[in-house]
Coordinates of N, CA and C in Angstrom, one line a residue:
M119 N -31.3 -17.3 33.0 CA -29.9 -17.6 32.5 C -29.2 -18.6 33.4
R120 N -29.9 -19.1 34.5 CA -29.2 -20.0 35.4 C -29.3 -21.4 34.9
E121 N -28.1 -22.1 34.8 CA -28.0 -23.4 34.3 C -27.0 -24.2 35.2
N122 N -27.2 -25.5 35.2 CA -26.2 -26.3 36.0 C -25.1 -26.7 35.1
H123 N -24.2 -25.8 34.8 CA -23.2 -26.1 33.8 C -21.8 -26.0 34.5
G124 N -21.8 -25.8 35.8 CA -20.5 -25.9 36.5 C -19.6 -24.7 36.4
E125 N -20.2 -23.6 35.8 CA -19.4 -22.3 35.7 C -20.1 -21.2 36.4
S126 N -19.4 -20.4 37.1 CA -20.0 -19.3 37.9 C -19.5 -18.0 37.6
Y127 N -20.4 -17.1 37.2 CA -20.0 -15.7 36.9 C -19.5 -15.0 38.2
K128 N -20.2 -15.2 39.3 CA -19.9 -14.5 40.5 C -18.6 -14.9 41.1
S129 N -18.3 -16.2 41.0 CA -17.1 -16.7 41.6 C -15.9 -16.3 40.8
G130 N -16.1 -15.9 39.5 CA -15.0 -15.4 38.7 C -14.2 -16.6 38.1
R131 N -14.7 -17.8 38.2 CA -14.0 -18.9 37.6 C -14.0 -19.0 36.1
S132 N -15.0 -18.4 35.5 CA -15.1 -18.5 34.1 C -15.3 -17.2 33.4
P133 N -14.2 -16.7 32.7 CA -14.4 -15.4 31.9 C -15.3 -15.6 30.8
E134 N -15.5 -16.8 30.2 CA -16.4 -17.0 29.1 C -17.9 -16.9 29.6
Y135 N -18.1 -17.3 30.9 CA -19.5 -17.2 31.4 C -19.7 -15.7 31.7
A136 N -18.7 -15.0 32.1 CA -18.9 -13.5 32.4 C -19.2 -12.8 31.1
A137 N -18.5 -13.2 30.0 CA -18.7 -12.6 28.7 C -20.1 -12.9 28.2
W138 N -20.6 -14.1 28.5 CA -22.0 -14.5 28.0 C -23.0 -13.7 28.8
V139 N -22.9 -13.5 30.1 CA -23.8 -12.7 30.8 C -23.8 -11.3 30.4
N140 N -22.6 -10.7 30.2 CA -22.5 -9.3 29.8 C -23.1 -9.1 28.4
M141 N -22.9 -10.1 27.5 CA -23.5 -10.0 26.2 C -25.0 -9.8 26.2
I142 N -25.6 -10.7 27.0 CA -27.1 -10.6 27.2 C -27.5 -9.3 27.8
Q143 N -26.8 -8.9 28.8 CA -27.1 -7.6 29.5 C -27.0 -6.4 28.6
R144 N -26.0 -6.4 27.7 CA -25.9 -5.3 26.8 C -27.1 -5.2 25.9
C145 N -27.7 -6.3 25.6 CA -28.8 -6.3 24.6 C -30.1 -6.2 25.2
E146 N -30.2 -6.5 26.6 CA -31.5 -6.6 27.2 C -31.8 -5.6 28.4
N147 N -30.7 -5.0 28.9 CA -30.9 -4.2 30.1 C -30.7 -2.7 29.8
P148 N -31.9 -2.0 29.7 CA -31.8 -0.6 29.4 C -31.1 0.3 30.4
R149 N -30.9 -0.3 31.6 CA -30.2 0.5 32.6 C -28.7 0.4 32.5
L150 N -28.2 -0.4 31.6 CA -26.8 -0.6 31.4 C -26.3 0.7 30.7
R151 N -25.0 1.0 31.0 CA -24.5 2.3 30.5 C -24.4 2.4 29.0
H152 N -24.0 1.3 28.3 CA -23.9 1.3 26.9 C -25.0 0.6 26.1
Y153 N -26.2 0.5 26.8 CA -27.3 -0.2 26.2 C -27.7 0.4 24.8
D154 N -27.5 1.7 24.7 CA -27.9 2.4 23.5 C -27.1 1.9 22.3
R155 N -25.9 1.4 22.5 CA -25.0 0.9 21.4 C -25.4 -0.5 21.0
Y156 N -26.1 -1.2 21.8 CA -26.4 -2.6 21.6 C -28.0 -2.8 21.4
G157 N -28.6 -3.2 22.5 CA -30.0 -3.4 22.5 C -30.8 -2.2 22.1
G158 N -30.3 -1.0 22.4 CA -31.0 0.2 22.1 C -31.1 0.5 20.6
R159 N -30.2 -0.1 19.8 CA -30.2 0.0 18.4 C -30.5 -1.3 17.6
G160 N -31.1 -2.2 18.4 CA -31.6 -3.4 17.7 C -30.8 -4.6 17.7
V161 N -29.6 -4.6 18.4 CA -28.7 -5.8 18.4 C -29.3 -6.8 19.4
R162 N -29.4 -8.0 19.0 CA -30.0 -9.1 19.8 C -29.0 -10.3 19.9
V163 N -29.3 -11.1 20.9 CA -28.6 -12.4 21.1 C -29.5 -13.5 20.6
C164 N -28.9 -14.4 19.7 CA -29.7 -15.4 19.1 C -30.3 -16.3 20.2
T165 N -31.5 -16.9 19.9 CA -32.2 -17.8 20.8 C -31.3 -18.9 21.4
R166 N -30.6 -19.5 20.6 CA -29.7 -20.6 21.0 C -28.8 -20.2 22.1
W167 N -28.1 -19.1 21.9 CA -27.2 -18.6 23.0 C -27.9 -18.0 24.2
R168 N -29.0 -17.3 23.9 CA -29.8 -16.7 25.0 C -30.3 -17.8 26.0
R169 N -30.6 -18.9 25.5 CA -31.1 -20.0 26.4 C -30.1 -20.9 27.0
S170 N -28.9 -20.9 26.4 CA -27.9 -21.9 26.8 C -26.4 -21.4 26.7
F171 N -25.8 -21.3 27.9 CA -24.4 -21.0 28.0 C -23.6 -22.1 27.3
P172 N -23.8 -23.4 27.6 CA -23.0 -24.4 26.9 C -23.1 -24.3 25.4
A173 N -24.2 -23.9 24.9 CA -24.4 -23.8 23.4 C -23.5 -22.7 22.9
F174 N -23.5 -21.6 23.7 CA -22.6 -20.4 23.3 C -21.1 -20.8 23.4
L175 N -20.8 -21.5 24.4 CA -19.4 -22.0 24.6 C -19.0 -22.9 23.5
S176 N -19.9 -23.8 23.2 CA -19.6 -24.8 22.1 C -19.3 -24.1 20.8
D177 N -20.1 -23.0 20.5 CA -20.0 -22.4 19.2 C -18.8 -21.4 19.2
V178 N -18.5 -20.7 20.3 CA -17.5 -19.7 20.3 C -16.1 -20.2 20.8
G179 N -16.2 -21.2 21.7 CA -15.0 -21.7 22.3 C -14.4 -20.8 23.5
R180 N -13.4 -21.3 24.1 CA -12.7 -20.5 25.2 C -12.0 -19.4 24.6
R181 N -11.9 -18.3 25.3 CA -11.1 -17.2 24.9 C -9.6 -17.5 24.8
P182 N -8.9 -17.2 23.8 CA -7.5 -17.6 23.6 C -6.6 -17.0 24.7
T183 N -6.8 -15.8 25.1 CA -5.9 -15.1 26.1 C -6.7 -14.2 26.9
R184 N -6.1 -13.6 28.0 CA -6.8 -12.6 28.8 C -7.0 -11.3 28.0
E185 N -6.3 -11.1 26.9 CA -6.4 -9.9 26.1 C -7.6 -9.9 25.2
H186 N -8.3 -11.1 25.0 CA -9.4 -11.2 24.1 C -10.7 -11.0 24.7
S187 N -11.6 -10.4 24.0 CA -13.0 -10.2 24.4 C -13.9 -10.4 23.2
L188 N -15.2 -10.5 23.5 CA -16.2 -10.8 22.4 C -16.3 -9.6 21.4
D189 N -16.4 -10.0 20.2 CA -16.6 -8.9 19.1 C -17.5 -9.5 18.0
R190 N -18.4 -8.6 17.6 CA -19.3 -9.0 16.5 C -18.5 -8.8 15.2
Y191 N -18.3 -9.9 14.4 CA -17.5 -9.8 13.2 C -17.9 -11.0 12.3
P192 N -18.0 -10.8 11.0 CA -17.6 -9.6 10.2 C -18.7 -8.5 10.2
D193 N -19.9 -8.7 10.6 CA -21.0 -7.7 10.6 C -21.1 -7.0 11.9
R194 N -20.4 -5.9 12.1 CA -20.4 -5.2 13.3 C -21.7 -4.6 13.7
D195 N -22.7 -4.6 12.8 CA -24.0 -4.1 13.0 C -25.0 -5.3 13.3
G196 N -24.5 -6.5 13.1 CA -25.3 -7.7 13.2 C -25.5 -8.1 14.7
N197 N -26.2 -9.3 14.8 CA -26.5 -9.8 16.1 C -25.4 -10.7 16.7
Y198 N -25.5 -11.0 17.9 CA -24.7 -12.0 18.5 C -25.2 -13.4 18.1
E199 N -24.6 -14.0 17.2 CA -25.1 -15.3 16.7 C -23.9 -16.1 16.1
P200 N -24.1 -17.4 15.9 CA -23.0 -18.2 15.2 C -22.6 -17.6 13.9
G201 N -21.3 -17.5 13.7 CA -20.7 -17.0 12.4 C -20.5 -15.5 12.5
N202 N -21.0 -14.8 13.5 CA -20.8 -13.4 13.6 C -20.2 -12.9 14.9
V203 N -19.5 -13.8 15.6 CA -18.9 -13.5 16.9 C -17.5 -14.2 17.0
R204 N -16.6 -13.5 17.5 CA -15.2 -14.0 17.6 C -14.6 -13.5 18.9
W205 N -13.5 -14.1 19.4 CA -12.7 -13.6 20.4 C -11.7 -12.7 19.8
A206 N -11.7 -11.4 20.1 CA -10.8 -10.4 19.4 C -9.9 -9.7 20.4
T207 N -8.7 -9.3 19.9 CA -7.8 -8.5 20.7 C -8.3 -7.0 20.7
E208 N -7.8 -6.2 21.5 CA -8.2 -4.8 21.6 C -7.9 -4.1 20.2
K209 N -6.8 -4.5 19.6 CA -6.4 -3.9 18.3 C -7.5 -4.3 17.2
Q210 N -7.9 -5.5 17.3 CA -9.0 -6.0 16.3 C -10.3 -5.3 16.6
Q211 N -10.6 -5.1 17.9 CA -11.8 -4.4 18.3 C -11.8 -3.0 17.8
Q212 N -10.7 -2.3 17.9 CA -10.6 -0.9 17.5 C -10.9 -0.8 16.0
R213 N -10.3 -1.8 15.2 CA -10.5 -1.7 13.8 C -11.9 -2.0 13.3
N214 N -12.7 -2.7 14.2 CA -14.0 -3.1 13.8 C -15.1 -2.1 14.3
R215 N -14.7 -1.0 14.8 CA -15.6 0.0 15.2 C -16.4 0.6 14.1
I216 N -17.5 1.2 14.4 CA -18.4 1.8 13.4 C -17.7 2.9 12.6
T217 N -16.8 3.6 13.3 CA -16.2 4.8 12.7 C -15.2 4.4 11.6
N218 N -14.8 3.1 11.6 CA -13.8 2.6 10.6 C -14.5 2.2 9.3
R219 N -13.9 2.6 8.2 CA -14.5 2.3 6.9 C -14.1 0.9 6.5
S220 N -15.1 0.1 6.1 CA -14.9 -1.2 5.6 C -14.9 -1.2 4.1
V221 N -14.0 -2.0 3.5 CA -13.9 -2.1 2.0 C -13.9 -3.5 1.6
T222 N -14.7 -3.9 0.6 CA -14.8 -5.2 0.1 C -14.0 -5.3 -1.2
A223 N -13.0 -6.2 -1.2 CA -12.2 -6.4 -2.4 C -11.6 -7.8 -2.3
R224 N -11.3 -8.4 -3.4 CA -10.6 -9.7 -3.5 C -11.4 -10.8 -2.7
G225 N -12.7 -10.6 -2.6 CA -13.6 -11.5 -1.9 C -13.6 -11.4 -0.4
A226 N -13.0 -10.3 0.1 CA -12.9 -10.2 1.6 C -13.3 -8.7 2.0
T227 N -13.9 -8.6 3.1 CA -14.2 -7.3 3.7 C -13.3 -7.0 4.9
K228 N -12.6 -5.9 4.8 CA -11.7 -5.5 5.8 C -11.7 -4.0 6.0
C229 N -11.3 -3.5 7.1 CA -11.2 -2.0 7.3 C -10.0 -1.5 6.6
L230 N -9.9 -0.2 6.4 CA -8.8 0.4 5.6 C -7.4 0.1 6.3
E231 N -7.4 0.1 7.6 CA -6.2 -0.2 8.3 C -5.6 -1.6 7.9
E232 N -6.5 -2.6 7.8 CA -6.1 -3.9 7.5 C -5.6 -4.0 6.0
W233 N -6.3 -3.3 5.1 CA -5.9 -3.3 3.7 C -4.5 -2.6 3.6
A234 N -4.3 -1.6 4.4 CA -3.1 -0.8 4.3 C -1.9 -1.8 4.7
E235 N -2.1 -2.5 5.8 CA -1.1 -3.5 6.2 C -0.8 -4.5 5.2
E236 N -1.9 -5.0 4.6 CA -1.7 -6.1 3.6 C -1.1 -5.7 2.3
T237 N -1.4 -4.5 1.9 CA -0.9 -4.0 0.6 C 0.4 -3.2 0.6
G238 N 0.6 -2.6 1.8 CA 1.8 -1.7 1.9 C 1.5 -0.3 1.5
I239 N 0.2 0.0 1.2 CA -0.2 1.3 0.7 C -0.8 2.0 2.0
K240 N -0.4 3.3 2.1 CA -0.8 4.0 3.3 C -2.3 4.1 3.4
R241 N -2.9 4.1 4.6 CA -4.3 4.2 4.8 C -4.9 5.5 4.2
G242 N -4.2 6.6 4.3 CA -4.6 7.9 3.8 C -4.7 7.8 2.3
T243 N -3.7 7.1 1.7 CA -3.7 7.0 0.2 C -4.9 6.2 -0.3
L244 N -5.2 5.1 0.4 CA -6.4 4.3 0.1 C -7.7 5.1 0.2
A245 N -7.8 5.8 1.3 CA -9.0 6.7 1.5 C -9.1 7.7 0.4
M246 N -8.0 8.3 0.0 CA -8.1 9.4 -1.0 C -8.5 8.7 -2.4
R247 N -7.9 7.6 -2.7 CA -8.3 6.9 -3.9 C -9.8 6.5 -4.0
L248 N -10.3 6.0 -2.9 CA -11.7 5.7 -2.9 C -12.6 6.9 -2.9
S249 N -12.2 8.0 -2.3 CA -13.0 9.2 -2.3 C -13.0 9.8 -3.7
S250 N -11.9 9.6 -4.5 CA -11.8 10.2 -5.8 C -12.6 9.3 -6.8
G251 N -13.2 8.2 -6.4 CA -14.1 7.4 -7.3 C -13.4 6.1 -7.8
M252 N -12.2 5.9 -7.3 CA -11.6 4.6 -7.8 C -12.2 3.4 -7.1
N253 N -12.5 2.3 -7.8 CA -13.1 1.2 -7.2 C -12.2 0.5 -6.2
P254 N -12.7 -0.3 -5.3 CA -11.8 -0.9 -4.3 C -10.7 -1.8 -4.8
E255 N -11.0 -2.6 -5.9 CA -10.0 -3.5 -6.5 C -8.8 -2.7 -7.0
Q256 N -9.1 -1.6 -7.7 CA -8.1 -0.7 -8.2 C -7.3 0.0 -7.1
A257 N -8.0 0.4 -6.1 CA -7.4 1.2 -5.0 C -6.4 0.4 -4.2
I258 N -6.7 -0.9 -4.0 CA -5.7 -1.7 -3.2 C -4.7 -2.4 -4.1
S259 N -4.9 -2.4 -5.4 CA -4.0 -3.1 -6.3 C -2.9 -2.2 -6.9
R260 N -3.3 -0.9 -7.1 CA -2.4 0.0 -7.8 C -1.1 0.3 -6.9
Q261 N 0.0 0.0 -7.4 CA 1.2 0.2 -6.7 C 1.6 1.6 -6.5
V262 N 2.1 2.0 -5.3 CA 2.5 3.3 -5.1 C 3.9 3.6 -5.6
G263 N 4.1 4.6 -6.3 CA 5.4 5.0 -6.8 C 5.5 6.4 -7.1
P264 N 6.7 6.9 -7.4 CA 6.8 8.4 -7.8 C 6.0 8.7 -9.0
K265 N 5.4 9.9 -9.0 CA 4.6 10.3 -10.2 C 5.6 10.6 -11.4
T266 N 5.1 10.2 -12.5 CA 5.9 10.3 -13.8 C 5.2 11.3 -14.7
Y267 N 6.0 11.9 -15.6 CA 5.5 12.8 -16.6 C 6.0 12.4 -18.0
Q268 N 5.3 12.8 -19.0 CA 5.7 12.5 -20.4 C 6.8 13.6 -20.8
F269 N 8.0 13.1 -21.2 CA 9.0 14.0 -21.6 C 9.9 13.3 -22.6
Q270 N 10.0 13.9 -23.8 CA 10.8 13.4 -24.8 C 10.5 11.9 -25.1
G271 N 9.2 11.7 -25.2 CA 8.7 10.3 -25.5 C 8.9 9.3 -24.4
Q272 N 9.2 9.7 -23.2 CA 9.4 8.8 -22.1 C 8.5 9.2 -20.9
N273 N 8.2 8.2 -20.0 CA 7.6 8.5 -18.8 C 8.7 8.6 -17.7
L274 N 9.0 9.8 -17.3 CA 10.1 10.1 -16.3 C 9.6 10.8 -15.1
T275 N 10.3 10.6 -14.0 CA 10.0 11.4 -12.8 C 10.5 12.8 -13.0
A276 N 9.9 13.7 -12.1 CA 10.3 15.1 -12.2 C 11.8 15.2 -11.9
R277 N 12.4 14.4 -11.1 CA 13.8 14.5 -10.8 C 14.6 14.2 -12.0
A278 N 14.2 13.1 -12.8 CA 14.9 12.7 -14.0 C 14.8 13.8 -15.0
I279 N 13.6 14.4 -15.2 CA 13.4 15.5 -16.1 C 14.3 16.7 -15.8
A280 N 14.3 17.0 -14.5 CA 15.1 18.2 -14.0 C 16.6 18.0 -14.3
A281 N 17.1 16.8 -14.2 CA 18.5 16.5 -14.5 C 18.8 16.6 -16.0
K282 N 17.8 16.2 -16.8 CA 18.0 16.3 -18.3 C 18.0 17.7 -18.7
A283 N 17.0 18.5 -18.1 CA 16.8 19.9 -18.6 C 17.7 20.9 -17.9
G284 N 18.5 20.4 -16.9 CA 19.3 21.3 -16.1 C 18.6 22.3 -15.3
I285 N 17.5 21.8 -14.7 CA 16.7 22.7 -13.9 C 16.6 22.1 -12.4
P286 N 16.8 22.9 -11.4 CA 16.6 22.4 -10.1 C 15.3 21.7 -9.9
H287 N 15.3 20.6 -9.2 CA 14.2 19.7 -9.1 C 13.0 20.5 -8.5
N288 N 13.2 21.2 -7.4 CA 12.1 21.9 -6.7 C 11.5 23.0 -7.6
S289 N 12.4 23.7 -8.4 CA 11.9 24.7 -9.3 C 11.0 24.2 -10.3
L290 N 11.4 23.0 -10.8 CA 10.6 22.3 -11.9 C 9.2 22.0 -11.3
L291 N 9.2 21.4 -10.2 CA 7.9 21.0 -9.6 C 7.0 22.2 -9.3
R292 N 7.6 23.3 -8.9 CA 6.8 24.5 -8.6 C 6.2 25.0 -9.9
R293 N 6.9 25.0 -11.0 CA 6.5 25.5 -12.3 C 5.4 24.5 -13.0
I294 N 5.6 23.2 -12.7 CA 4.7 22.3 -13.3 C 3.3 22.5 -12.6
K295 N 3.3 22.7 -11.3 CA 2.1 23.0 -10.5 C 1.5 24.3 -11.0
R296 N 2.3 25.3 -11.3 CA 1.8 26.6 -11.6 C 1.3 26.6 -13.1
H297 N 2.0 26.0 -14.0 CA 1.7 26.1 -15.4 C 1.0 24.8 -16.0
G298 N 1.0 23.8 -15.3 CA 0.2 22.6 -15.7 C 0.9 21.6 -16.6
S299 N 2.1 21.8 -17.0 CA 2.7 20.8 -17.8 C 4.3 21.0 -17.8
V300 N 5.0 19.9 -18.1 CA 6.4 19.9 -18.1 C 6.9 20.9 -19.1
V301 N 6.4 20.9 -20.3 CA 6.8 21.7 -21.4 C 6.6 23.2 -21.0
A302 N 5.5 23.5 -20.5 CA 5.3 24.9 -20.1 C 6.2 25.3 -18.9
A303 N 6.5 24.4 -18.0 CA 7.4 24.7 -16.9 C 8.8 25.0 -17.4
I304 N 9.3 24.2 -18.3 CA 10.6 24.4 -18.8 C 10.7 25.7 -19.7
A305 N 9.6 25.9 -20.4 CA 9.6 27.2 -21.3 C 9.6 28.4 -20.4
H306 N 8.8 28.3 -19.3 CA 8.8 29.5 -18.4 C 10.2 29.7 -17.7
W307 N 10.8 28.6 -17.4 CA 12.2 28.7 -16.8 C 13.1 29.4 -17.7
K308 N 13.1 29.0 -19.0 CA 14.0 29.5 -20.0 C 13.7 31.0 -20.3
A309 N 12.4 31.3 -20.4 CA 12.0 32.6 -20.7 C 12.3 33.7 -19.6
N310 N 12.5 33.2 -18.4 CA 12.9 34.1 -17.3 C 14.3 34.0 -16.9
G311 N 15.2 33.8 -17.9 CA 16.6 33.8 -17.6 C 17.0 32.6 -16.7
R312 N 16.5 31.4 -17.0 CA 16.9 30.2 -16.3 C 16.7 30.4 -14.8
G313 N 15.5 30.9 -14.5 CA 15.1 30.9 -13.1 C 15.3 32.2 -12.4
K314 N 16.0 33.2 -13.0 CA 16.2 34.5 -12.4 C 14.9 35.3 -12.5
K315 N 14.5 35.9 -11.4 CA 13.3 36.7 -11.5 C 13.5 38.0 -12.3
T316 N 12.5 38.3 -13.1 CA 12.6 39.4 -14.0 C 12.5 40.7 -13.1
G317 N 13.1 41.8 -13.7 CA 13.0 43.1 -13.0 C 14.1 43.3 -12.0
R318 N 15.0 42.3 -11.8 CA 16.0 42.5 -10.8 C 17.3 42.6 -11.6
S319 N 18.1 43.5 -11.2 CA 19.4 43.8 -11.9 C 20.4 42.6 -11.7
S320 N 21.1 42.2 -12.8 CA 22.0 41.1 -12.7 C 23.4 41.6 -12.3
A321 N 23.6 42.9 -12.1 CA 24.9 43.5 -11.8 C 25.2 43.1 -10.4
P322 N 26.5 42.8 -10.1 CA 26.9 42.3 -8.8 C 26.7 43.4 -7.8
M323 N 26.2 43.0 -6.6 CA 26.0 43.9 -5.5 C 27.3 44.3 -4.8
T324 N 27.3 45.6 -4.5 CA 28.5 46.1 -3.8 C 28.1 46.2 -2.3
R325 N 29.0 45.8 -1.5 CA 28.8 45.9 -0.1 C 28.9 47.4 0.4
R326 N 27.9 47.8 1.1 CA 27.8 49.2 1.6 C 28.8 49.3 2.8
T327 N 29.6 50.3 2.7 CA 30.5 50.5 3.8 C 29.8 51.4 4.9
E328 N 29.7 50.9 6.0 CA 29.1 51.7 7.1 C 30.1 52.7 7.7
R329 N 29.6 53.8 8.0 CA 30.5 54.8 8.6 C 29.9 55.2 10.0

Protein backbone atom coordinates (compact mmCIF):
# COMPACT_ATOMS: atom_id res chain seq x y z
CA MET A 1 0.00 0.00 0.00
CA ARG A 2 3.03 2.31 0.12
CA GLU A 3 3.13 4.89 -2.63
CA ASN A 4 4.94 8.14 -3.24
CA HIS A 5 1.83 10.25 -3.25
CA GLY A 6 2.80 12.86 -0.67
CA GLU A 7 0.16 11.81 1.88
CA SER A 8 0.90 10.14 5.18
CA TYR A 9 -1.51 8.16 7.30
CA LYS A 10 0.83 8.12 10.32
CA SER A 11 1.45 11.87 10.25
CA GLY A 12 -2.29 12.51 10.23
CA ARG A 13 -2.01 14.99 7.37
CA SER A 14 -4.61 13.25 5.24
CA PRO A 15 -7.94 11.90 6.56
CA GLU A 16 -8.62 10.55 3.06
CA TYR A 17 -5.47 8.43 3.24
CA ALA A 18 -6.50 7.19 6.68
CA ALA A 19 -9.91 6.24 5.30
CA TRP A 20 -8.26 4.39 2.41
CA VAL A 21 -6.01 2.38 4.73
CA ASN A 22 -8.87 1.57 7.09
CA MET A 23 -11.10 0.51 4.20
CA ILE A 24 -8.53 -2.04 3.07
CA GLN A 25 -7.89 -3.23 6.62
CA ARG A 26 -11.61 -3.83 7.25
CA CYS A 27 -11.73 -6.11 4.24
CA GLU A 28 -8.38 -7.90 4.60
CA ASN A 29 -7.30 -8.03 8.24
CA PRO A 30 -9.06 -10.84 10.19
CA ARG A 31 -7.61 -9.49 13.43
CA LEU A 32 -9.55 -6.26 13.09
CA ARG A 33 -12.47 -5.89 15.50
CA HIS A 34 -15.22 -5.52 12.88
CA TYR A 35 -13.68 -7.71 10.18
CA ASP A 36 -16.72 -10.02 10.32
CA ARG A 37 -18.93 -7.17 9.04
CA TYR A 38 -16.71 -6.55 6.02
CA GLY A 39 -14.11 -9.00 4.73
CA GLY A 40 -15.61 -11.74 6.86
CA ARG A 41 -18.83 -11.60 4.87
CA GLY A 42 -17.25 -11.13 1.46
CA VAL A 43 -16.90 -7.35 1.10
CA ARG A 44 -13.86 -6.47 -1.03
CA VAL A 45 -11.97 -3.42 -2.24
CA CYS A 46 -11.80 -3.17 -6.02
CA THR A 47 -8.38 -3.76 -7.62
CA ARG A 48 -8.04 -0.18 -8.85
CA TRP A 49 -8.38 1.24 -5.35
CA ARG A 50 -6.50 -1.58 -3.64
CA ARG A 51 -3.43 -0.80 -5.73
CA SER A 52 -3.62 2.98 -5.80
CA PHE A 53 -4.54 5.63 -3.28
CA PRO A 54 -4.44 8.38 -5.96
CA ALA A 55 -6.99 6.38 -7.99
CA PHE A 56 -9.22 6.10 -4.92
CA LEU A 57 -8.90 9.82 -4.22
CA SER A 58 -9.59 10.67 -7.85
CA ASP A 59 -12.82 8.64 -7.83
CA VAL A 60 -14.12 9.58 -4.38
CA GLY A 61 -12.66 13.03 -3.84
CA ARG A 62 -11.81 14.79 -0.60
CA ARG A 63 -14.21 14.39 2.30
CA PRO A 64 -16.51 17.44 2.51
CA THR A 65 -16.23 17.94 6.28
CA ARG A 66 -14.80 16.31 9.40
CA GLU A 67 -18.27 14.85 10.01
CA HIS A 68 -18.11 12.68 6.86
CA SER A 69 -16.78 9.13 6.57
CA LEU A 70 -16.79 6.40 3.91
CA ASP A 71 -20.07 4.64 3.25
CA ARG A 72 -21.01 1.96 0.73
CA TYR A 73 -24.04 3.31 -1.11
CA PRO A 74 -26.46 2.59 -2.75
CA ASP A 75 -25.61 -1.12 -2.26
CA ARG A 76 -24.71 -1.46 1.42
CA ASP A 77 -23.89 -5.14 0.82
CA GLY A 78 -21.65 -4.34 -2.16
CA ASN A 79 -17.91 -3.81 -2.48
CA TYR A 80 -15.81 -0.71 -2.13
CA GLU A 81 -15.71 0.33 -5.76
CA PRO A 82 -16.51 3.30 -8.03
CA GLY A 83 -20.23 4.11 -7.99
CA ASN A 84 -20.84 2.43 -4.64
CA VAL A 85 -18.91 4.64 -2.21
CA ARG A 86 -19.66 8.12 -0.91
CA TRP A 87 -18.64 10.45 1.87
CA ALA A 88 -21.58 10.32 4.27
CA THR A 89 -22.63 12.01 7.48
CA GLU A 90 -23.41 9.99 10.61
CA LYS A 91 -27.13 10.45 9.92
CA GLN A 92 -26.74 9.05 6.41
CA GLN A 93 -24.65 6.16 7.73
CA GLN A 94 -27.33 5.27 10.28
CA ARG A 95 -29.99 5.18 7.57
CA ASN A 96 -27.85 2.93 5.39
CA ARG A 97 -27.43 0.20 7.99
CA ILE A 98 -28.50 -3.37 7.26
CA THR A 99 -31.29 -3.14 9.86
CA ASN A 100 -32.99 -0.35 7.91
CA ARG A 101 -35.49 -1.40 5.28
CA SER A 102 -34.89 -0.11 1.76
CA VAL A 103 -37.80 0.53 -0.58
CA THR A 104 -37.62 1.11 -4.33
CA ALA A 105 -40.21 3.48 -5.82
CA ARG A 106 -40.28 6.33 -8.33
CA GLY A 107 -37.06 5.00 -9.79
CA ALA A 108 -35.10 5.41 -6.54
CA THR A 109 -34.11 3.19 -3.63
CA LYS A 110 -34.25 4.79 -0.18
CA CYS A 111 -34.72 3.69 3.40
CA LEU A 112 -38.12 4.19 5.04
CA GLU A 113 -36.82 7.13 7.04
CA GLU A 114 -35.91 8.98 3.84
CA TRP A 115 -39.26 8.21 2.19
CA ALA A 116 -41.02 9.44 5.32
CA GLU A 117 -39.19 12.77 5.16
CA GLU A 118 -39.85 13.16 1.44
CA THR A 119 -43.55 12.28 1.52
CA GLY A 120 -44.57 13.56 4.93
CA ILE A 121 -45.98 10.13 5.80
CA LYS A 122 -44.86 8.66 9.12
CA ARG A 123 -42.30 5.86 8.95
CA GLY A 124 -44.57 3.56 10.97
CA THR A 125 -47.43 4.20 8.56
CA LEU A 126 -45.25 3.32 5.57
CA ALA A 127 -44.03 0.14 7.27
CA MET A 128 -47.60 -0.89 8.13
CA ARG A 129 -48.77 -0.28 4.55
CA LEU A 130 -45.96 -2.36 3.09
CA SER A 131 -46.52 -5.16 5.62
CA SER A 132 -50.21 -5.25 4.68
CA GLY A 133 -49.28 -5.99 1.05
CA MET A 134 -49.49 -2.52 -0.46
CA ASN A 135 -46.89 -2.01 -3.19
CA PRO A 136 -44.20 0.68 -2.65
CA GLU A 137 -45.63 3.12 -5.20
CA GLN A 138 -49.02 3.08 -3.50
CA ALA A 139 -47.52 3.20 0.00
CA ILE A 140 -45.55 6.39 -0.60
CA SER A 141 -48.17 8.08 -2.80
CA ARG A 142 -51.34 7.63 -0.79
CA GLN A 143 -52.04 10.75 1.20
CA VAL A 144 -52.64 10.44 4.90
CA GLY A 145 -55.97 11.80 6.10
CA PRO A 146 -58.78 11.04 8.54
CA LYS A 147 -60.66 7.83 7.89
CA THR A 148 -64.05 8.27 6.24
CA TYR A 149 -67.23 6.19 6.28
CA GLN A 150 -70.25 5.95 4.01
CA PHE A 151 -73.19 7.76 5.57
CA GLN A 152 -76.30 9.07 3.82
CA GLY A 153 -74.64 8.77 0.43
CA GLN A 154 -71.50 10.64 1.45
CA ASN A 155 -67.98 9.85 2.60
CA LEU A 156 -67.76 11.50 6.00
CA THR A 157 -65.44 11.38 8.97
CA ALA A 158 -66.67 9.85 12.19
CA ARG A 159 -66.74 13.32 13.74
CA ALA A 160 -69.01 14.65 10.98
CA ILE A 161 -71.32 11.63 11.26
CA ALA A 162 -71.46 11.99 15.05
CA ALA A 163 -72.52 15.63 14.66
CA LYS A 164 -75.25 14.73 12.17
CA ALA A 165 -76.57 11.84 14.27
CA GLY A 166 -76.30 13.62 17.60
CA ILE A 167 -73.92 11.03 19.03
CA PRO A 168 -70.75 11.79 20.99
CA HIS A 169 -67.77 11.23 18.73
CA ASN A 170 -65.96 8.75 21.00
CA SER A 171 -69.15 6.76 21.59
CA LEU A 172 -69.67 6.42 17.86
CA LEU A 173 -66.10 5.25 17.28
CA ARG A 174 -66.40 2.61 20.02
CA ARG A 175 -69.62 1.26 18.52
CA ILE A 176 -68.25 1.23 14.98
CA LYS A 177 -65.32 -0.83 16.21
CA ARG A 178 -67.62 -3.15 18.16
CA HIS A 179 -70.39 -3.59 15.58
CA GLY A 180 -68.53 -3.15 12.31
CA SER A 181 -70.49 -0.38 10.60
CA VAL A 182 -71.85 3.12 11.06
CA VAL A 183 -75.45 1.95 10.61
CA ALA A 184 -75.09 -0.76 13.26
CA ALA A 185 -73.34 1.67 15.61
CA ILE A 186 -76.14 4.23 15.38
CA ALA A 187 -78.82 1.56 15.69
CA HIS A 188 -77.19 0.19 18.81
CA TRP A 189 -76.97 3.68 20.28
CA LYS A 190 -80.67 4.32 19.70
CA ALA A 191 -81.74 0.86 20.89
CA ASN A 192 -80.02 1.43 24.19
CA GLY A 193 -81.66 4.69 25.10
CA ARG A 194 -79.22 6.98 23.30
CA GLY A 195 -76.21 5.60 25.03
CA LYS A 196 -77.63 4.85 28.47
CA LYS A 197 -76.65 1.43 29.72
CA THR A 198 -79.54 -0.99 30.05
CA GLY A 199 -80.53 -2.35 33.45
CA ARG A 200 -79.75 0.86 35.25
CA SER A 201 -82.55 2.91 36.79
CA SER A 202 -83.17 6.31 35.23
CA ALA A 203 -84.64 7.66 38.49
CA PRO A 204 -82.62 10.47 40.02
CA MET A 205 -80.29 9.37 42.77
CA THR A 206 -80.86 10.71 46.23
CA ARG A 207 -77.95 11.61 48.31
CA ARG A 208 -77.62 9.44 51.42
CA THR A 209 -77.53 11.37 54.63
CA GLU A 210 -74.84 10.17 56.88
CA ARG A 211 -75.52 9.91 60.56
